[in-house]
mmCIF file of C-alpha atoms and ligand atoms in Angstrom:
data_model
loop_
_atom_site.group_PDB
_atom_site.id
_atom_site.type_symbol
_atom_site.label_atom_id
_atom_site.label_comp_id
_atom_site.label_asym_id
_atom_site.label_seq_id
_atom_site.Cartn_x
_atom_site.Cartn_y
_atom_site.Cartn_z
ATOM 1 C CA MET A 1 12.799 -28.927 19.775
ATOM 2 C CA ALA A 2 11.121 -28.936 23.177
ATOM 3 C CA GLU A 3 11.999 -25.246 23.477
ATOM 4 C CA LEU A 4 10.428 -24.438 20.113
ATOM 5 C CA LEU A 5 7.210 -26.164 21.131
ATOM 6 C CA ASP A 6 7.074 -23.986 24.249
ATOM 7 C CA LEU A 7 6.994 -20.833 22.154
ATOM 8 C CA PRO A 8 3.623 -19.343 21.152
ATOM 9 C CA GLU A 9 2.433 -20.470 17.722
ATOM 10 C CA VAL A 10 2.128 -17.994 14.861
ATOM 11 C CA LEU A 11 0.701 -19.204 11.575
ATOM 12 C CA ILE A 12 2.044 -17.803 8.302
ATOM 13 C CA ILE A 13 0.369 -19.016 5.121
ATOM 14 C CA GLN A 14 2.407 -17.427 2.358
ATOM 15 C CA PRO A 15 6.114 -16.586 2.521
ATOM 16 C CA PRO A 16 6.584 -13.345 4.426
ATOM 17 C CA PRO A 17 8.302 -10.394 2.720
ATOM 18 C CA PRO A 18 12.091 -10.782 2.782
ATOM 19 C CA PHE A 19 12.573 -9.005 6.085
ATOM 20 C CA THR A 20 16.299 -9.278 6.594
ATOM 21 C CA SER A 21 15.907 -10.013 10.277
ATOM 22 C CA PHE A 22 12.842 -12.258 10.026
ATOM 23 C CA GLU A 23 14.576 -15.508 10.874
ATOM 24 C CA SER A 24 16.484 -14.130 13.813
ATOM 25 C CA ASP A 25 13.750 -11.856 15.179
ATOM 26 C CA PHE A 26 10.660 -14.017 14.819
ATOM 27 C CA THR A 27 11.898 -17.545 15.194
ATOM 28 C CA GLN A 28 13.524 -16.896 18.540
ATOM 29 C CA LYS A 29 10.258 -15.682 19.995
ATOM 30 C CA PHE A 30 7.574 -17.693 18.202
ATOM 31 C CA ASN A 31 6.951 -21.156 16.879
ATOM 32 C CA ILE A 32 6.292 -20.176 13.252
ATOM 33 C CA LEU A 33 3.940 -22.569 11.487
ATOM 34 C CA ARG A 34 5.037 -22.265 7.861
ATOM 35 C CA ALA A 35 2.142 -23.370 5.713
ATOM 36 C CA TRP A 36 4.001 -22.470 2.522
ATOM 37 C CA GLU A 37 6.813 -24.889 3.291
ATOM 38 C CA SER A 38 4.566 -27.796 4.210
ATOM 39 C CA PRO A 39 4.130 -30.717 1.785
ATOM 40 C CA LEU A 40 0.485 -30.891 2.962
ATOM 41 C CA PRO A 41 -2.246 -29.132 0.959
ATOM 42 C CA LEU A 42 -3.224 -25.907 2.751
ATOM 43 C CA ASP A 43 -6.585 -27.269 4.002
ATOM 44 C CA GLN A 44 -4.882 -30.218 5.661
ATOM 45 C CA PHE A 45 -2.150 -28.046 7.118
ATOM 46 C CA LEU A 46 -4.791 -25.746 8.622
ATOM 47 C CA THR A 47 -6.794 -28.692 9.984
ATOM 48 C CA THR A 48 -3.673 -29.996 11.713
ATOM 49 C CA HIS A 49 -3.250 -26.734 13.641
ATOM 50 C CA ALA A 50 -6.864 -25.514 13.746
ATOM 51 C CA GLN A 51 -7.514 -26.201 17.417
ATOM 52 C CA SER A 52 -4.380 -24.508 18.711
ATOM 53 C CA VAL A 53 -3.364 -21.617 16.499
ATOM 54 C CA GLN A 54 -4.347 -18.243 17.946
ATOM 55 C CA ALA A 55 -2.310 -15.819 15.837
ATOM 56 C CA LEU A 56 -1.978 -15.398 12.081
ATOM 57 C CA LEU A 57 0.632 -13.161 10.460
ATOM 58 C CA CYS A 58 -0.235 -12.181 6.902
ATOM 59 C CA HIS A 59 0.671 -9.811 4.125
ATOM 60 C CA VAL A 60 -1.435 -8.359 1.343
ATOM 61 C CA PHE A 61 -1.499 -11.500 -0.798
ATOM 62 C CA THR A 62 -3.088 -13.596 1.957
ATOM 63 C CA LEU A 63 -6.844 -13.145 1.723
ATOM 64 C CA VAL A 64 -8.124 -13.456 5.259
ATOM 65 C CA ASN A 65 -11.749 -14.097 4.376
ATOM 66 C CA ALA A 66 -14.673 -15.883 6.033
ATOM 67 C CA ASP A 67 -13.603 -19.231 4.506
ATOM 68 C CA LEU A 68 -10.134 -19.066 5.995
ATOM 69 C CA LEU A 69 -11.394 -17.833 9.361
ATOM 70 C CA ARG A 70 -13.884 -20.707 9.518
ATOM 71 C CA GLN A 71 -10.951 -23.118 9.273
ATOM 72 C CA LEU A 72 -9.209 -21.501 12.241
ATOM 73 C CA PRO A 73 -11.710 -21.634 15.130
ATOM 74 C CA ALA A 74 -9.100 -20.868 17.827
ATOM 75 C CA LEU A 75 -7.817 -17.743 16.057
ATOM 76 C CA LYS A 76 -7.806 -14.571 18.171
ATOM 77 C CA LEU A 77 -5.394 -12.262 16.356
ATOM 78 C CA VAL A 78 -4.585 -11.326 12.755
ATOM 79 C CA VAL A 79 -1.329 -9.378 12.381
ATOM 80 C CA SER A 80 -1.085 -7.673 9.019
ATOM 81 C CA VAL A 81 2.419 -6.951 7.771
ATOM 82 C CA SER A 82 1.042 -3.996 5.807
ATOM 83 C CA THR A 83 -0.456 -0.641 6.710
ATOM 84 C CA GLY A 84 -3.563 -1.315 4.630
ATOM 85 C CA ALA A 85 -5.594 -4.248 5.916
ATOM 86 C CA ASN A 86 -8.103 -4.472 3.064
ATOM 87 C CA HIS A 87 -7.090 -8.117 2.517
ATOM 88 C CA VAL A 88 -8.607 -8.933 5.926
ATOM 89 C CA ASP A 89 -12.384 -9.307 6.294
ATOM 90 C CA LYS A 90 -12.570 -7.058 9.327
ATOM 91 C CA ALA A 91 -16.338 -7.410 9.792
ATOM 92 C CA GLU A 92 -15.993 -11.203 9.977
ATOM 93 C CA CYS A 93 -13.061 -10.846 12.391
ATOM 94 C CA ARG A 94 -15.130 -8.570 14.580
ATOM 95 C CA ARG A 95 -18.022 -11.057 14.508
ATOM 96 C CA ARG A 96 -15.659 -13.832 15.612
ATOM 97 C CA GLY A 97 -13.940 -11.706 18.286
ATOM 98 C CA ILE A 98 -10.633 -11.673 16.404
ATOM 99 C CA ALA A 99 -8.427 -8.585 16.778
ATOM 100 C CA VAL A 100 -6.600 -7.163 13.749
ATOM 101 C CA THR A 101 -3.375 -5.141 13.799
ATOM 102 C CA ASN A 102 -1.495 -3.389 11.006
ATOM 103 C CA ALA A 103 1.950 -1.855 10.592
ATOM 104 C CA GLY A 104 0.856 1.456 12.126
ATOM 105 C CA ASN A 105 3.210 4.180 10.972
ATOM 106 C CA ALA A 106 6.171 1.906 10.347
ATOM 107 C CA TYR A 107 6.213 2.663 6.619
ATOM 108 C CA SER A 108 4.526 6.088 6.412
ATOM 109 C CA GLU A 109 7.661 8.117 5.697
ATOM 110 C CA ASP A 110 8.968 5.654 3.115
ATOM 111 C CA ILE A 111 5.608 5.543 1.339
ATOM 112 C CA ALA A 112 5.455 9.344 1.334
ATOM 113 C CA ASP A 113 8.986 9.530 -0.101
ATOM 114 C CA MET A 114 7.923 7.206 -2.902
ATOM 115 C CA ALA A 115 4.786 9.245 -3.624
ATOM 116 C CA VAL A 116 6.897 12.371 -3.989
ATOM 117 C CA GLY A 117 9.415 10.446 -6.098
ATOM 118 C CA LEU A 118 6.710 9.250 -8.479
ATOM 119 C CA PHE A 119 5.177 12.742 -8.645
ATOM 120 C CA ILE A 120 8.514 14.294 -9.572
ATOM 121 C CA ASP A 121 9.388 11.461 -11.938
ATOM 122 C CA VAL A 122 6.175 11.775 -13.956
ATOM 123 C CA ASN A 123 6.370 15.571 -14.106
ATOM 124 C CA ARG A 124 10.089 15.829 -14.859
ATOM 125 C CA ARG A 125 10.055 12.667 -17.007
ATOM 126 C CA ILE A 126 13.009 11.121 -15.172
ATOM 127 C CA SER A 127 12.251 7.482 -16.059
ATOM 128 C CA ALA A 128 11.331 8.498 -19.604
ATOM 129 C CA ALA A 129 14.634 10.353 -19.924
ATOM 130 C CA ASP A 130 16.455 7.282 -18.659
ATOM 131 C CA TRP A 131 14.812 5.122 -21.365
ATOM 132 C CA TYR A 132 15.696 7.741 -23.958
ATOM 133 C CA VAL A 133 19.379 7.870 -23.041
ATOM 134 C CA ARG A 134 19.733 4.085 -22.676
ATOM 135 C CA ARG A 135 18.203 3.500 -26.075
ATOM 136 C CA GLY A 136 20.873 5.718 -27.623
ATOM 137 C CA LEU A 137 18.335 8.345 -28.758
ATOM 138 C CA TRP A 138 20.207 11.340 -27.305
ATOM 139 C CA SER A 139 21.488 13.421 -30.155
ATOM 140 C CA SER A 140 22.468 17.003 -30.867
ATOM 141 C CA LYS A 141 18.915 17.685 -32.158
ATOM 142 C CA GLY A 142 17.827 18.281 -28.583
ATOM 143 C CA ASP A 143 14.321 17.014 -29.357
ATOM 144 C CA TYR A 144 13.624 15.479 -25.951
ATOM 145 C CA PRO A 145 10.131 16.553 -24.755
ATOM 146 C CA LEU A 146 10.153 18.950 -21.808
ATOM 147 C CA GLY A 147 8.780 18.008 -18.427
ATOM 148 C CA SER A 148 6.720 20.208 -16.144
ATOM 149 C CA LYS A 149 7.839 22.353 -13.177
ATOM 150 C CA ILE A 150 7.177 21.059 -9.665
ATOM 151 C CA GLY A 151 7.127 24.384 -7.754
ATOM 152 C CA GLY A 152 3.682 25.981 -7.705
ATOM 153 C CA LYS A 153 1.785 22.796 -8.634
ATOM 154 C CA ARG A 154 -1.607 22.438 -6.985
ATOM 155 C CA VAL A 155 -1.564 18.994 -5.398
ATOM 156 C CA GLY A 156 -4.771 17.345 -4.213
ATOM 157 C CA ILE A 157 -4.146 14.679 -1.610
ATOM 158 C CA VAL A 158 -6.828 12.012 -1.409
ATOM 159 C CA GLY A 159 -6.707 10.689 2.145
ATOM 160 C CA LEU A 160 -4.939 12.948 4.618
ATOM 161 C CA GLY A 161 -4.017 10.331 7.217
ATOM 162 C CA ASN A 162 -0.438 9.813 8.379
ATOM 163 C CA ILE A 163 0.885 9.014 4.923
ATOM 164 C CA GLY A 164 -1.037 11.807 3.191
ATOM 165 C CA TYR A 165 0.203 14.287 5.755
ATOM 166 C CA GLU A 166 3.813 13.166 5.260
ATOM 167 C CA VAL A 167 3.334 13.709 1.513
ATOM 168 C CA ALA A 168 1.859 17.174 2.100
ATOM 169 C CA LYS A 169 4.762 18.242 4.353
ATOM 170 C CA ARG A 170 7.320 17.101 1.783
ATOM 171 C CA LEU A 171 5.600 18.835 -1.125
ATOM 172 C CA GLU A 172 5.312 22.101 0.789
ATOM 173 C CA GLY A 173 9.098 22.057 0.665
ATOM 174 C CA PHE A 174 8.815 22.104 -3.126
ATOM 175 C CA ARG A 175 6.416 25.099 -2.919
ATOM 176 C CA CYS A 176 3.418 23.042 -4.031
ATOM 177 C CA LYS A 177 -0.058 24.187 -2.984
ATOM 178 C CA ILE A 178 -1.740 21.457 -1.018
ATOM 179 C CA SER A 179 -5.438 20.744 -0.666
ATOM 180 C CA TYR A 180 -7.167 17.499 0.243
ATOM 181 C CA ASN A 181 -10.152 15.222 0.411
ATOM 182 C CA SER A 182 -10.488 12.864 3.348
ATOM 183 C CA ARG A 183 -13.097 10.994 5.374
ATOM 184 C CA SER A 184 -13.319 14.083 7.552
ATOM 185 C CA GLU A 185 -11.857 17.569 7.647
ATOM 186 C CA ARG A 186 -8.768 18.148 9.811
ATOM 187 C CA PRO A 187 -9.501 21.569 11.307
ATOM 188 C CA SER A 188 -6.027 21.810 12.846
ATOM 189 C CA LEU A 189 -4.529 22.002 9.341
ATOM 190 C CA SER A 190 -4.771 25.028 7.105
ATOM 191 C CA TYR A 191 -4.918 23.147 3.777
ATOM 192 C CA PRO A 192 -8.196 23.668 1.901
ATOM 193 C CA PHE A 193 -10.542 20.694 2.347
ATOM 194 C CA TYR A 194 -12.848 19.441 -0.407
ATOM 195 C CA SER A 195 -15.579 17.046 0.668
ATOM 196 C CA ASN A 196 -16.105 16.203 -2.997
ATOM 197 C CA VAL A 197 -13.214 14.494 -4.749
ATOM 198 C CA CYS A 198 -14.335 15.780 -8.173
ATOM 199 C CA GLU A 199 -14.080 19.353 -6.909
ATOM 200 C CA LEU A 200 -10.657 18.585 -5.477
ATOM 201 C CA ALA A 201 -9.602 17.250 -8.899
ATOM 202 C CA ALA A 202 -10.991 20.298 -10.706
ATOM 203 C CA ASN A 203 -8.829 22.512 -8.471
ATOM 204 C CA SER A 204 -5.637 20.427 -8.706
ATOM 205 C CA ASP A 205 -2.810 19.781 -11.164
ATOM 206 C CA ALA A 206 -2.159 16.406 -9.589
ATOM 207 C CA LEU A 207 -3.960 13.941 -7.356
ATOM 208 C CA ILE A 208 -1.950 11.792 -4.963
ATOM 209 C CA ILE A 209 -3.954 8.842 -3.709
ATOM 210 C CA CYS A 210 -3.029 8.010 -0.117
ATOM 211 C CA CYS A 211 -6.292 6.614 1.260
ATOM 212 C CA ALA A 212 -7.167 3.085 2.333
ATOM 213 C CA LEU A 213 -9.280 0.823 0.143
ATOM 214 C CA THR A 214 -12.772 0.504 1.607
ATOM 215 C CA ASP A 215 -16.261 -0.002 0.177
ATOM 216 C CA GLN A 216 -16.491 3.803 0.045
ATOM 217 C CA THR A 217 -13.195 4.412 -1.740
ATOM 218 C CA ARG A 218 -13.288 1.519 -4.262
ATOM 219 C CA HIS A 219 -13.204 3.080 -7.762
ATOM 220 C CA MET A 220 -13.612 6.531 -6.222
ATOM 221 C CA ILE A 221 -11.134 7.853 -8.793
ATOM 222 C CA ASN A 222 -13.096 7.228 -11.961
ATOM 223 C CA LYS A 223 -13.458 8.836 -15.370
ATOM 224 C CA GLU A 224 -15.489 11.713 -13.966
ATOM 225 C CA VAL A 225 -12.763 12.590 -11.460
ATOM 226 C CA LEU A 226 -9.986 12.172 -14.020
ATOM 227 C CA SER A 227 -11.836 14.380 -16.513
ATOM 228 C CA ALA A 228 -12.189 17.009 -13.793
ATOM 229 C CA LEU A 229 -8.422 16.798 -13.238
ATOM 230 C CA GLY A 230 -7.967 17.528 -16.913
ATOM 231 C CA LYS A 231 -5.503 16.867 -19.702
ATOM 232 C CA ASP A 232 -2.527 18.440 -17.918
ATOM 233 C CA GLY A 233 -3.264 16.446 -14.776
ATOM 234 C CA VAL A 234 -1.160 13.735 -13.185
ATOM 235 C CA VAL A 235 -2.255 10.929 -10.860
ATOM 236 C CA VAL A 236 -0.016 9.204 -8.338
ATOM 237 C CA ASN A 237 -1.232 6.144 -6.452
ATOM 238 C CA ILE A 238 0.565 4.695 -3.446
ATOM 239 C CA GLY A 239 -2.667 3.627 -1.667
ATOM 240 C CA ARG A 240 -4.385 0.621 -3.220
ATOM 241 C CA GLY A 241 -4.908 -0.090 -6.916
ATOM 242 C CA ALA A 242 -8.659 -0.456 -6.714
ATOM 243 C CA VAL A 243 -9.170 3.070 -5.356
ATOM 244 C CA ILE A 244 -8.766 3.987 -9.031
ATOM 245 C CA ASP A 245 -10.974 2.458 -11.701
ATOM 246 C CA GLU A 246 -7.968 1.110 -13.595
ATOM 247 C CA LYS A 247 -9.856 0.496 -16.844
ATOM 248 C CA GLU A 248 -11.016 4.117 -16.897
ATOM 249 C CA LEU A 249 -7.544 5.348 -15.947
ATOM 250 C CA VAL A 250 -6.057 3.442 -18.887
ATOM 251 C CA GLU A 251 -8.689 4.918 -21.234
ATOM 252 C CA CYS A 252 -7.959 8.445 -20.010
ATOM 253 C CA LEU A 253 -4.207 7.951 -20.486
ATOM 254 C CA VAL A 254 -4.589 6.378 -23.925
ATOM 255 C CA ASN A 255 -6.891 9.213 -25.030
ATOM 256 C CA GLY A 256 -4.654 11.929 -23.589
ATOM 257 C CA GLU A 257 -7.369 13.014 -21.151
ATOM 258 C CA ILE A 258 -4.751 13.235 -18.405
ATOM 259 C CA ARG A 259 -1.012 13.835 -18.822
ATOM 260 C CA GLY A 260 0.539 10.990 -16.862
ATOM 261 C CA ALA A 261 0.521 8.656 -13.880
ATOM 262 C CA GLY A 262 2.911 7.285 -11.265
ATOM 263 C CA LEU A 263 1.638 3.976 -9.920
ATOM 264 C CA ASP A 264 2.979 1.745 -7.160
ATOM 265 C CA VAL A 265 -0.266 -0.221 -6.786
ATOM 266 C CA PHE A 266 -2.633 -1.911 -9.226
ATOM 267 C CA GLU A 267 -6.057 -3.532 -9.220
ATOM 268 C CA ASN A 268 -4.870 -7.044 -9.988
ATOM 269 C CA GLU A 269 -1.268 -7.272 -8.769
ATOM 270 C CA PRO A 270 1.127 -8.429 -10.060
ATOM 271 C CA HIS A 271 -0.746 -8.057 -13.400
ATOM 272 C CA ILE A 272 -0.535 -4.686 -15.077
ATOM 273 C CA PRO A 273 -2.564 -3.563 -18.110
ATOM 274 C CA LYS A 274 -0.303 -3.788 -21.167
ATOM 275 C CA GLU A 275 -1.262 -0.262 -22.250
ATOM 276 C CA LEU A 276 0.387 1.125 -19.090
ATOM 277 C CA VAL A 277 3.595 -0.740 -19.788
ATOM 278 C CA ALA A 278 3.870 0.827 -23.230
ATOM 279 C CA MET A 279 3.467 4.478 -22.133
ATOM 280 C CA ASP A 280 6.483 6.605 -21.229
ATOM 281 C CA ASN A 281 4.300 9.128 -19.395
ATOM 282 C CA VAL A 282 3.476 6.411 -16.854
ATOM 283 C CA VAL A 283 5.948 5.389 -14.147
ATOM 284 C CA LEU A 284 5.417 1.901 -12.737
ATOM 285 C CA SER A 285 6.628 0.391 -9.481
ATOM 286 C CA PRO A 286 5.900 -3.136 -8.124
ATOM 287 C CA HIS A 287 4.099 -2.190 -4.864
ATOM 288 C CA LYS A 288 7.345 -1.374 -3.150
ATOM 289 C CA ALA A 289 6.594 2.075 -1.716
ATOM 290 C CA PRO A 290 6.598 0.855 1.897
ATOM 291 C CA HIS A 291 9.719 -1.236 1.657
ATOM 292 C CA THR A 292 13.192 -0.074 2.552
ATOM 293 C CA LEU A 293 15.792 -1.853 4.634
ATOM 294 C CA GLU A 294 14.941 0.511 7.458
ATOM 295 C CA SER A 295 11.159 0.179 7.226
ATOM 296 C CA TYR A 296 11.385 -3.623 7.134
ATOM 297 C CA LYS A 297 13.138 -3.480 10.471
ATOM 298 C CA ARG A 298 10.583 -1.074 11.904
ATOM 299 C CA GLY A 299 7.724 -3.181 10.497
ATOM 300 C CA SER A 300 9.130 -6.325 12.138
ATOM 301 C CA GLU A 301 9.367 -4.523 15.462
ATOM 302 C CA VAL A 302 5.710 -3.454 15.268
ATOM 303 C CA MET A 303 4.541 -6.981 14.372
ATOM 304 C CA ILE A 304 6.578 -8.519 17.162
ATOM 305 C CA ALA A 305 5.328 -5.918 19.635
ATOM 306 C CA ASN A 306 1.732 -6.760 18.718
ATOM 307 C CA LEU A 307 2.310 -10.497 19.017
ATOM 308 C CA GLU A 308 4.107 -10.143 22.345
ATOM 309 C CA ALA A 309 1.359 -7.877 23.679
ATOM 310 C CA PHE A 310 -1.265 -10.398 22.611
ATOM 311 C CA PHE A 311 0.485 -13.395 24.144
ATOM 312 C CA SER A 312 0.999 -11.556 27.425
ATOM 313 C CA ASN A 313 -2.554 -10.160 27.546
ATOM 314 C CA LYS A 314 -1.461 -6.550 27.128
ATOM 315 C CA PRO A 315 -3.134 -3.947 24.879
ATOM 316 C CA LEU A 316 -2.219 -4.299 21.198
ATOM 317 C CA VAL A 317 0.162 -1.669 19.857
ATOM 318 C CA THR A 318 -1.430 -0.891 16.474
ATOM 319 C CA PRO A 319 -4.973 -2.250 16.427
ATOM 320 C CA VAL A 320 -7.043 -1.590 13.302
ATOM 321 C CA MET A 321 -10.246 0.051 14.408
ATOM 322 C CA ASP A 322 -12.540 -0.090 11.380
HETATM 323 O O1 GLV B 401 0.966 -1.531 0.711
HETATM 324 C C1 GLV B 401 1.535 -1.727 1.721
HETATM 325 C C2 GLV B 401 1.043 -1.332 2.992
HETATM 326 O O2 GLV B 401 -0.179 -1.123 3.129
HETATM 327 O O3 GLV B 401 1.853 -1.248 3.915
#
């Protein structure tokens, strides 16, 4: 027990993702304060540790907002399990001198794989075909609706950061034609850049949303953009649900204004509009794009590296800048 108390404290409010090595990796190095296991109400649990706890580890369901930060006056570091840190009020952290880290590139390849998987699934109707066969509908009539060819598709990537670039590289292998919209142009890359996302949509057969959720990107993919994409268009989202105006997306799908969607993220997770659940041209996934056995391990290593750097006054490994 004495040994545990000597370890640096790390507060976790909600149960962490089921990292296979969490117990062994984290608990040997840190004194984990497990708010979710405490019989105390959260406020009381936080008050008990408020004066000492310097590091908080959180995933996307933990809203790190001004209220929470006010209850943790000694806090100096927020370690996000995820790549996207939109659940952390970064302006308030900055104001309070609290550093924020994310998962860096730990999940980029896995997320990109999932984006490509969803893109192929929607176009080739893989999940729909699976439903069809399982329901015993396969007959000699051969009336199963055809999917659409992948090679030659014009794919517009929204957000050409690490993940977007991994998606682009993979889809080049399928002979897709890549163009993109991003915060800024990447002159070192030869893909056409569109500063206007509507123009990107008008020149694409599919949009793959890879950007972070910010005040600028919230509801950026709205009815106007989806109409520009057109009735043969497909949307894939592995970024954050609220980058798309979900209500308008549902309307466009219901009215056949776009052809289909592959969605790993939603505006109000884990709640999904019932219309989406009923459509076989929509492929749904429960925000699992980043998570594989391998990426969990890599993610743990990045979080531990950030915590160790912090507690030994070294530079953080994957600080979030904005
Ligand atoms: O969505 C998950 C992540 O941002 O890593």
